[in-house]
CSV table of C-alpha atoms and ligand atoms in Angstrom, one decimal:
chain,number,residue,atom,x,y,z
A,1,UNK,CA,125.1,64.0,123.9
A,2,UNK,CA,126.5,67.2,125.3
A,3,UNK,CA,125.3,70.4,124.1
A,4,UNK,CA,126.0,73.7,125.4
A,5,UNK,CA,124.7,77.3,124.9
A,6,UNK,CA,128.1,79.9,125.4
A,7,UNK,CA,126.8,81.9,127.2
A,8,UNK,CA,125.1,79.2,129.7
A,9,UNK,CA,127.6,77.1,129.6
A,10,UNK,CA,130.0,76.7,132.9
A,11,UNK,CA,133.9,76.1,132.9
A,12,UNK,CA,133.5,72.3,133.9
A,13,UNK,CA,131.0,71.8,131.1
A,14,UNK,CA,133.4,73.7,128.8
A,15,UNK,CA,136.2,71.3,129.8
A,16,UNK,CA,133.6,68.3,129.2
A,17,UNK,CA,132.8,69.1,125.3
A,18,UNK,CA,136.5,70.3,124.5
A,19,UNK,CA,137.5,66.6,125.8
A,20,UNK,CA,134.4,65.1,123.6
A,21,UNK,CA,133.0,67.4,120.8
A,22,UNK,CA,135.2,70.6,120.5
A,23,UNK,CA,132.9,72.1,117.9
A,24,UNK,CA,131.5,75.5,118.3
A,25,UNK,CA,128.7,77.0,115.6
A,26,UNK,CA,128.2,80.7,115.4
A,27,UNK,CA,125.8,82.5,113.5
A,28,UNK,CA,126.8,85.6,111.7
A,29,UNK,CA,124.4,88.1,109.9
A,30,UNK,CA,123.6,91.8,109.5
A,31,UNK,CA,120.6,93.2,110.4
A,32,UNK,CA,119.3,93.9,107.2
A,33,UNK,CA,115.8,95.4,105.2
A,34,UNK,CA,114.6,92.6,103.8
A,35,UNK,CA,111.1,94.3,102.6
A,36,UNK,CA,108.1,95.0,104.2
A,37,UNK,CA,107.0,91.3,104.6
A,38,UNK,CA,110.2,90.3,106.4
A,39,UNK,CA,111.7,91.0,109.8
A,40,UNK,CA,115.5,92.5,110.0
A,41,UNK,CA,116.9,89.6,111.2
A,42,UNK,CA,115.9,87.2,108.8
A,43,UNK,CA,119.7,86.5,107.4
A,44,UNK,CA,120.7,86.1,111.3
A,45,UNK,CA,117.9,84.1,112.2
A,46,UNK,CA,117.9,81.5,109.6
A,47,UNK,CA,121.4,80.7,109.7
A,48,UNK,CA,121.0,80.4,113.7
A,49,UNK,CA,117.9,78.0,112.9
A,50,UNK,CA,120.3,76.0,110.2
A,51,UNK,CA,122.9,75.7,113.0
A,52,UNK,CA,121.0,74.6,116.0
A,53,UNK,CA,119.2,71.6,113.9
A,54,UNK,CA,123.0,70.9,113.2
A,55,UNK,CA,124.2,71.5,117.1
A,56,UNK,CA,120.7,69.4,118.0
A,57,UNK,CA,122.3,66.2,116.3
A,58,UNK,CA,125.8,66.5,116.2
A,59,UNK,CA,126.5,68.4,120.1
A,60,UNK,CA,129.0,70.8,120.7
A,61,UNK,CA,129.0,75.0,121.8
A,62,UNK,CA,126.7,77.4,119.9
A,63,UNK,CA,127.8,80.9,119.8
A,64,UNK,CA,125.4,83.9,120.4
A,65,UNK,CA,124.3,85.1,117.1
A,66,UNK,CA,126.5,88.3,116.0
A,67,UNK,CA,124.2,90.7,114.2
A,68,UNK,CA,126.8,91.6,111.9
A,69,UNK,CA,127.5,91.7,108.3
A,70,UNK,CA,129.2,94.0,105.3
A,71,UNK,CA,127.9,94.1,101.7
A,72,UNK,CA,128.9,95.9,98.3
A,73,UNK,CA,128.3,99.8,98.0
A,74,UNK,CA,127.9,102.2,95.3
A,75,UNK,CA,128.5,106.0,94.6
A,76,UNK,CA,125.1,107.5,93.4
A,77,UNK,CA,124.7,111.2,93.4
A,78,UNK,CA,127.6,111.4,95.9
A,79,UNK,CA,125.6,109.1,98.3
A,80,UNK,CA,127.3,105.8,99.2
A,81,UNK,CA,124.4,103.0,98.7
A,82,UNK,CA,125.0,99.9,100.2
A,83,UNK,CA,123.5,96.1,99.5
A,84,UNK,CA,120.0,96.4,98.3
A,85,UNK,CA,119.8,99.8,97.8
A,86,UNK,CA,122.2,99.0,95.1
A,87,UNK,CA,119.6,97.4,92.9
A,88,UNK,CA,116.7,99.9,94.7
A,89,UNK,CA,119.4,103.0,93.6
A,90,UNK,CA,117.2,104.8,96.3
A,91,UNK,CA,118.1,104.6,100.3
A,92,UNK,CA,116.0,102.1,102.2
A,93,UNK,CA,116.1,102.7,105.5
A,94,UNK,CA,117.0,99.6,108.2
A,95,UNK,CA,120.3,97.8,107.3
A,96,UNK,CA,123.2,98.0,109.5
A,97,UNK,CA,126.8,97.4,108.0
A,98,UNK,CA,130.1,97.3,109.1
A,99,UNK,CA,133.1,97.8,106.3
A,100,UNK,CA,134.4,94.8,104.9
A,101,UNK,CA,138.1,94.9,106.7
A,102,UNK,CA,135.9,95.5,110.3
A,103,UNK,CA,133.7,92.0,109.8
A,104,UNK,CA,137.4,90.3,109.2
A,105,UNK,CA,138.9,91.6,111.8
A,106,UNK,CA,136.0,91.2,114.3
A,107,UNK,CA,135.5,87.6,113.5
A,108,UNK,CA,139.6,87.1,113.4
A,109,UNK,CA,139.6,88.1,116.9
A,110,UNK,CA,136.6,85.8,117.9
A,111,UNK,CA,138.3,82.7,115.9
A,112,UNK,CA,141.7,83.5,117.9
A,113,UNK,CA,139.7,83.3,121.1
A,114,UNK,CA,138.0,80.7,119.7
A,115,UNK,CA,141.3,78.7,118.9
A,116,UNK,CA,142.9,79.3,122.0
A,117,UNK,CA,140.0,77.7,124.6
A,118,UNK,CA,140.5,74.8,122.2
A,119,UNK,CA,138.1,73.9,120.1
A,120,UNK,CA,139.2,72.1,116.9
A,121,UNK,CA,136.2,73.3,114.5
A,122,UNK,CA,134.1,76.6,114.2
A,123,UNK,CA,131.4,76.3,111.9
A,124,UNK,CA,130.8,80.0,110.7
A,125,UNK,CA,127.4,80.2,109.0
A,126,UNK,CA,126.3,83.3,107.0
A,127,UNK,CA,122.3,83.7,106.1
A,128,UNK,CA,123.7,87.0,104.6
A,129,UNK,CA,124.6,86.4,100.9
A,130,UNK,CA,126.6,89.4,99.7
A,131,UNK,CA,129.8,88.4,97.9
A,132,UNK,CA,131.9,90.4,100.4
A,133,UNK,CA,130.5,88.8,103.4
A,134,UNK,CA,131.6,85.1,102.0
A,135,UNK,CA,134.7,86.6,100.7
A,136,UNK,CA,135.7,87.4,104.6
A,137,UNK,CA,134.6,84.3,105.6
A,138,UNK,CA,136.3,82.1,103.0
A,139,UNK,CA,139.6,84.0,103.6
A,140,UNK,CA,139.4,82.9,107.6
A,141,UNK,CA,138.8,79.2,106.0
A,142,UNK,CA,141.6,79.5,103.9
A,143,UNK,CA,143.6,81.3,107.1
A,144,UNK,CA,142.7,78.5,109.4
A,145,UNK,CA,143.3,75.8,107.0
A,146,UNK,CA,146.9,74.8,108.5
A,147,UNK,CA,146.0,75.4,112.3
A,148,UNK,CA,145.1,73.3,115.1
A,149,UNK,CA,141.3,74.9,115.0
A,150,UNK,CA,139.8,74.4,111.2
A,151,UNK,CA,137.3,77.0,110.0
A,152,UNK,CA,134.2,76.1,108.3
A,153,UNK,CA,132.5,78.8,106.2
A,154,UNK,CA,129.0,77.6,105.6
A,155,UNK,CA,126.3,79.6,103.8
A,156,UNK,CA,122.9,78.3,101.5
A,157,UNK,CA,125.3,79.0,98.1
A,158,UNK,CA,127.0,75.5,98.5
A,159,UNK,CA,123.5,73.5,99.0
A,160,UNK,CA,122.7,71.7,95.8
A,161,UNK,CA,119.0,71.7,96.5
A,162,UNK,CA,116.8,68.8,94.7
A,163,UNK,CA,114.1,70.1,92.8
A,164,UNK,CA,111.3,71.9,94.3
A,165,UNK,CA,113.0,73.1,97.0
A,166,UNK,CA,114.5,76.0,94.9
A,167,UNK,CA,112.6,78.1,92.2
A,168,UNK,CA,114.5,78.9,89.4
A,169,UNK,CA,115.5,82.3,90.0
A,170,UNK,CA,116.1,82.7,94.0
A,171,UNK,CA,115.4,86.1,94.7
A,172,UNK,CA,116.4,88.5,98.2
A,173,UNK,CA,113.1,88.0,100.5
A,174,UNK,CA,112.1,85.9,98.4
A,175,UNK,CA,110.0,82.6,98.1
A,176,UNK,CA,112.8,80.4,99.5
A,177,UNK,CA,113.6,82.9,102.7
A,178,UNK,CA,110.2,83.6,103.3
A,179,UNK,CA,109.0,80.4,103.6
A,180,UNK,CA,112.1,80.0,105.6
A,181,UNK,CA,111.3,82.4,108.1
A,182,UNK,CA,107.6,81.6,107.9
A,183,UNK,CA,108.9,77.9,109.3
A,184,UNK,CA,111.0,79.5,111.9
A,185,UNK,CA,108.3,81.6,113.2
A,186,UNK,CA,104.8,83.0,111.8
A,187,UNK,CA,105.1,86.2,113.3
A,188,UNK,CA,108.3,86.4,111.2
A,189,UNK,CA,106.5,87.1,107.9
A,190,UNK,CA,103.7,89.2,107.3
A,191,UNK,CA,102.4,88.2,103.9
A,192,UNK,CA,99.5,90.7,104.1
A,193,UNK,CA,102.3,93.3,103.5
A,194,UNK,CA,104.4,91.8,100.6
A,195,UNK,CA,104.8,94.5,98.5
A,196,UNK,CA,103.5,96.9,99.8
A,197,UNK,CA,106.1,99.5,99.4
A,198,UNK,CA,107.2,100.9,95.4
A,199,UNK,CA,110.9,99.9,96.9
A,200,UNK,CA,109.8,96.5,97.0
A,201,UNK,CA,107.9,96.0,93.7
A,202,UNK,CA,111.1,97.8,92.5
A,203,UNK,CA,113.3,94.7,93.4
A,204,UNK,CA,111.1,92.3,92.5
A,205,UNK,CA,109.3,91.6,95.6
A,206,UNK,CA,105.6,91.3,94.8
A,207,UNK,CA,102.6,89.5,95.2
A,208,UNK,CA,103.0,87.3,92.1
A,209,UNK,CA,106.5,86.5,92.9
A,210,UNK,CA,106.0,85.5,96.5
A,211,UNK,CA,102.7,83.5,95.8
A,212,UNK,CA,103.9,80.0,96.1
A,213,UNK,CA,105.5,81.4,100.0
A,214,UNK,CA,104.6,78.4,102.7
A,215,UNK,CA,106.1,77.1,105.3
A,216,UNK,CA,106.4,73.6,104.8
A,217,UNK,CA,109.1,74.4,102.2
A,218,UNK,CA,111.0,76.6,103.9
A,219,UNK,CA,111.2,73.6,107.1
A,220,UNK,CA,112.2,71.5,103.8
A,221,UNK,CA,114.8,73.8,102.6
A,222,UNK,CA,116.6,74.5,106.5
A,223,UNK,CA,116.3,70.8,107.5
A,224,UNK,CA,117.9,70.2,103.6
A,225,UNK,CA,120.6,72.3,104.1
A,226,UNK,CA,122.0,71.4,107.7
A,227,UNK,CA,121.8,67.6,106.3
A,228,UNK,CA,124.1,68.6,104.3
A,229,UNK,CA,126.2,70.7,106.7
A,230,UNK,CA,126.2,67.4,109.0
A,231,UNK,CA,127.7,65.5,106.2
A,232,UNK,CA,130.4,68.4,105.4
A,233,UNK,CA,131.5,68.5,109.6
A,234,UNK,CA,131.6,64.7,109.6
A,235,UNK,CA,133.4,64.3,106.5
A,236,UNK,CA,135.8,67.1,107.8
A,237,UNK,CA,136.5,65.7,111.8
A,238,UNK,CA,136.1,61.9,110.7
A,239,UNK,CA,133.2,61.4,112.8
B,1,LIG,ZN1,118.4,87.4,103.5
């Protein structure tokens, strides 16, 4: 099966996976606070993890991860508050945004590149879940719906989890992407400082809430949800 690695990858081999399996997967994700427990590049790094167990069965070209991402803001006091600091209605230092019309026309230009090398599917997958950030990518679905290279927008929301691989109220930094990120990598999650901040018990993000955290749910949940990416990609390119 061949599976490349972009920016490994050689023209011949390029020429090889466009004639057999022209699909390319790229991560997409802002760096993004996701409380003292969690790493930055939690959102980035699970949706890599979701697409390489997809890329690991299926072949094809995986993009380098783009560390970028938009989210809703809000005045307060005449400072502009964006994503959690929403909900926090205090600054939290960390994230990194773009505006909303500079993620579409970033990831525009990529798809156009994209397109134009020949590749016939680019499976865009957001870990990030702020309504604006699907909204650019479900706008390049609909955009590439009539072209010669379709546009996949992929992101947890469209996983109908079985039971007890979701709590009932999935939370930012949660149980489900903490145990996620635990499965990706234990120095990803430091559960010794789960809420350790006031911004973080603010939001939810406490010890009680983030007891049931382990690792064998969150390998669950990311091998769950590129199952059911498989099925989507193989549905869509009759495979
Ligand atoms: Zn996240």
């Amino acid at each position: 099966m061949m599976k490349y690695r972009y920016e490994t990858m050689f023209p011949h081999q390029l020429r090889e996976v466009l004639s057999s399996k022209p699909i390319v997967y790229l991560p997409i994700s802002p760096i993004e606070w996701h409380g003292e427990h969690l790493i930055f590049g939690t959102d980035a790094f699970r949706a890599r993890k979701v697409l390489e167990l997809v890329w690991d069965e299926l072949g094809g070209v995986l993009f380098p991860t783009l560390f970028i991402g938009t989210d809703g803001t809000k005045i307060k006091d005449g400072e502009k508050l964006w994503g959690m600091e929403m909900f926090a209605e205090e600054k939290i230092p960390g994230s990194v945004f773009v505006q909303k019309d500079n993620l579409y026309n970033l990831l525009n230009d990529v798809l156009f590149f994209l397109e134009k090398t020949g590749f016939k599917m680019a499976v865009v997958c957001s870990g990030h879940m702020a309504k604006e950030q699907i909204e650019v990518i479900e706008r390049l679905e609909n955009e590439y719906s009539s072209r010669v290279m379709k546009v996949l927008g992929w992101h947890w929301g469209k996983v109908k989890y079985p039971e007890g691989l979701v709590s009932a109220n999935p939370m930012h930094a949660g149980i489900e992407e903490s145990s996620e990120m635990m499965s990706i990598d234990l120095g990803y999650v430091d559960l010794d400082r789960i809420g350790s901040n006031t911004v973080d018990v603010k939001v939810g993000l406490t010890r009680e809430a983030l007891k049931n955290v382990n690792e064998k749910l969150g390998e669950k949940r990311l091998n769950y949800e590129a199952q059911c990416l498989i099925k989507e990609i193989k549905s869509l390119m009759n495979l």
